[in-house]
Coordinates of C-alpha atoms in Angstrom, one line a residue:
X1 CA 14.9 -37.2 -19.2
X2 CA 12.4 -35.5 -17.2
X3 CA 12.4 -35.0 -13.1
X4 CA 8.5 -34.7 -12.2
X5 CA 9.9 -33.1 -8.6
X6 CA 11.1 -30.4 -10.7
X7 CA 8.1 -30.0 -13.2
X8 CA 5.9 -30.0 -10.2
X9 CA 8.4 -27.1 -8.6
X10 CA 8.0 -25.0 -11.9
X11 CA 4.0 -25.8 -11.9
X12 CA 4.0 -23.6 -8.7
X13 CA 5.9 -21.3 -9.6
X14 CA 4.2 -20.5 -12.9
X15 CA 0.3 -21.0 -11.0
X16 CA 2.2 -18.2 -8.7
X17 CA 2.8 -16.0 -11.2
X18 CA -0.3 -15.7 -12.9
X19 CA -2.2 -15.3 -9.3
X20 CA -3.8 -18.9 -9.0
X21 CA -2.4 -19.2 -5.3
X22 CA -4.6 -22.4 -4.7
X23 CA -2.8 -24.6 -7.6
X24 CA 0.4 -23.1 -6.4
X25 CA 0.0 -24.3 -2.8
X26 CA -1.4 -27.4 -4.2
X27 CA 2.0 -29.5 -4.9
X28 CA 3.5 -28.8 -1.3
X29 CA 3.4 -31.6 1.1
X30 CA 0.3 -30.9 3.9
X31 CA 2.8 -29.8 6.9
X32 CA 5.5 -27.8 5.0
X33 CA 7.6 -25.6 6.6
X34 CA 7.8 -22.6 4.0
X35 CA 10.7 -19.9 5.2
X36 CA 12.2 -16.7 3.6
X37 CA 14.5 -14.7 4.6
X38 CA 14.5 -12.1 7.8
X39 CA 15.4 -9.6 5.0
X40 CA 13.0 -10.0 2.8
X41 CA 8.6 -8.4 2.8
X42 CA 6.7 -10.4 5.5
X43 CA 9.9 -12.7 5.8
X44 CA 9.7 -15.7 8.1
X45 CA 8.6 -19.4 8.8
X46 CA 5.5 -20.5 7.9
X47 CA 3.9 -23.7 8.9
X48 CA 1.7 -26.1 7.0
X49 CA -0.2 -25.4 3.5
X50 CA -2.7 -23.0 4.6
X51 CA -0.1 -20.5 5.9
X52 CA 1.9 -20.9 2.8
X53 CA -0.9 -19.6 0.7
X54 CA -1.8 -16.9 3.1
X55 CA 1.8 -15.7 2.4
X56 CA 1.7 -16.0 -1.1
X57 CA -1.4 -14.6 -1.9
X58 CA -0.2 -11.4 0.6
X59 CA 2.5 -11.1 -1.4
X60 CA 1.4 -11.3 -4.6
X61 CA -1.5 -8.7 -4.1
X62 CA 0.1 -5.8 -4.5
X63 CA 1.4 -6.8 -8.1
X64 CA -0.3 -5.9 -11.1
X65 CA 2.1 -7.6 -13.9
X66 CA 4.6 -10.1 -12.6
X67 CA 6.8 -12.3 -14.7
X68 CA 8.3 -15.4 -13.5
X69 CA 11.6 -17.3 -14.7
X70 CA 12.0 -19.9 -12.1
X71 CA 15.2 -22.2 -12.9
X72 CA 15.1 -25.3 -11.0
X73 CA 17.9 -27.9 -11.0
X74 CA 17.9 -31.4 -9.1
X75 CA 21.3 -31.8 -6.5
X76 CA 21.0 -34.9 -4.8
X77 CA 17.9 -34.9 -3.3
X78 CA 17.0 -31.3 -3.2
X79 CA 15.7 -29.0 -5.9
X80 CA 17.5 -25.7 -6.4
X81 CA 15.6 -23.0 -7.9
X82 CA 17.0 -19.8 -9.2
X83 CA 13.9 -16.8 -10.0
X84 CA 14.2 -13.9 -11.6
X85 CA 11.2 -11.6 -11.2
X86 CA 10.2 -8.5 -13.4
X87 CA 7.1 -6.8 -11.7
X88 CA 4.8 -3.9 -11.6
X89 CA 2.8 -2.3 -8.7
X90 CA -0.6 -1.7 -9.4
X91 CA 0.0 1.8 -9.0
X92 CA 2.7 2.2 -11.4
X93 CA 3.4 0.8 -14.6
X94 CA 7.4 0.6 -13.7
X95 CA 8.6 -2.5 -13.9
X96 CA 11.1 -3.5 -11.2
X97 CA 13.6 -6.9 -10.8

C-alpha cells in the first residue's frame, strides 16, 4: 500500500538533498508555517512557501556533498519523519552526521 502524503514528504526531502530547493518547496501547502528548533542554524518560524525556500536554500549552501535518509511514517494524521544526514562543507572534504 502506498501513502502519497508520505511519497510527497520523501520527494522534498530527496529534491533537498540534491539542491533543487524549488521542487522541494513545491509540495508544501501556500501558507505553511515551517519551524525548527531555537537550537538549531538559522532556527525559527517561517511563514508561507517563499520563506521556506529562503531557509532551505540558506541552509543548504554551505554543503558541498550531502546525503539524505529521510524515514517517514504516517501516525494518524501526521507524517513523522526521521533524517539522518552525512554532509561535507565545501571547504573540507570531512564528512559530518
Amino acid at each position: 500500500m502506498t501513502d502519497s502524503d508520505i511519497e510527497l514528504v520523501l520527494a522534498g526531502y530527496a529534491a533537498y538533498a540534491r539542491g533543487d530547493i524549488d521542487a522541494a518547496v513545491a509540495g508544501l501547502a501556500a501558507d505553511v508555517v515551517w519551524v525548527e528548533p531555537a537550537e538549531f542554524p538559522m532556527g525559527g518560524r517561517r511563514d508561507g512557501r517563499a520563506a521556506v525556500a529562503d531557509y532551505l536554500r540558506a541552509s543548504r549552501a554551505g554543503w558541498q556533498i550531502l546525503t539524505s535518509q529521510p524515514r517517514a511514517e504516517r501516525r494518524g494524521q501526521r507524517i513523522v519523519v526521521t533524517h539522518h544526514v552525512e554532509r561535507s562543507e565545501e571547504h573540507t572534504s570531512e564528512l559530518q552526521s
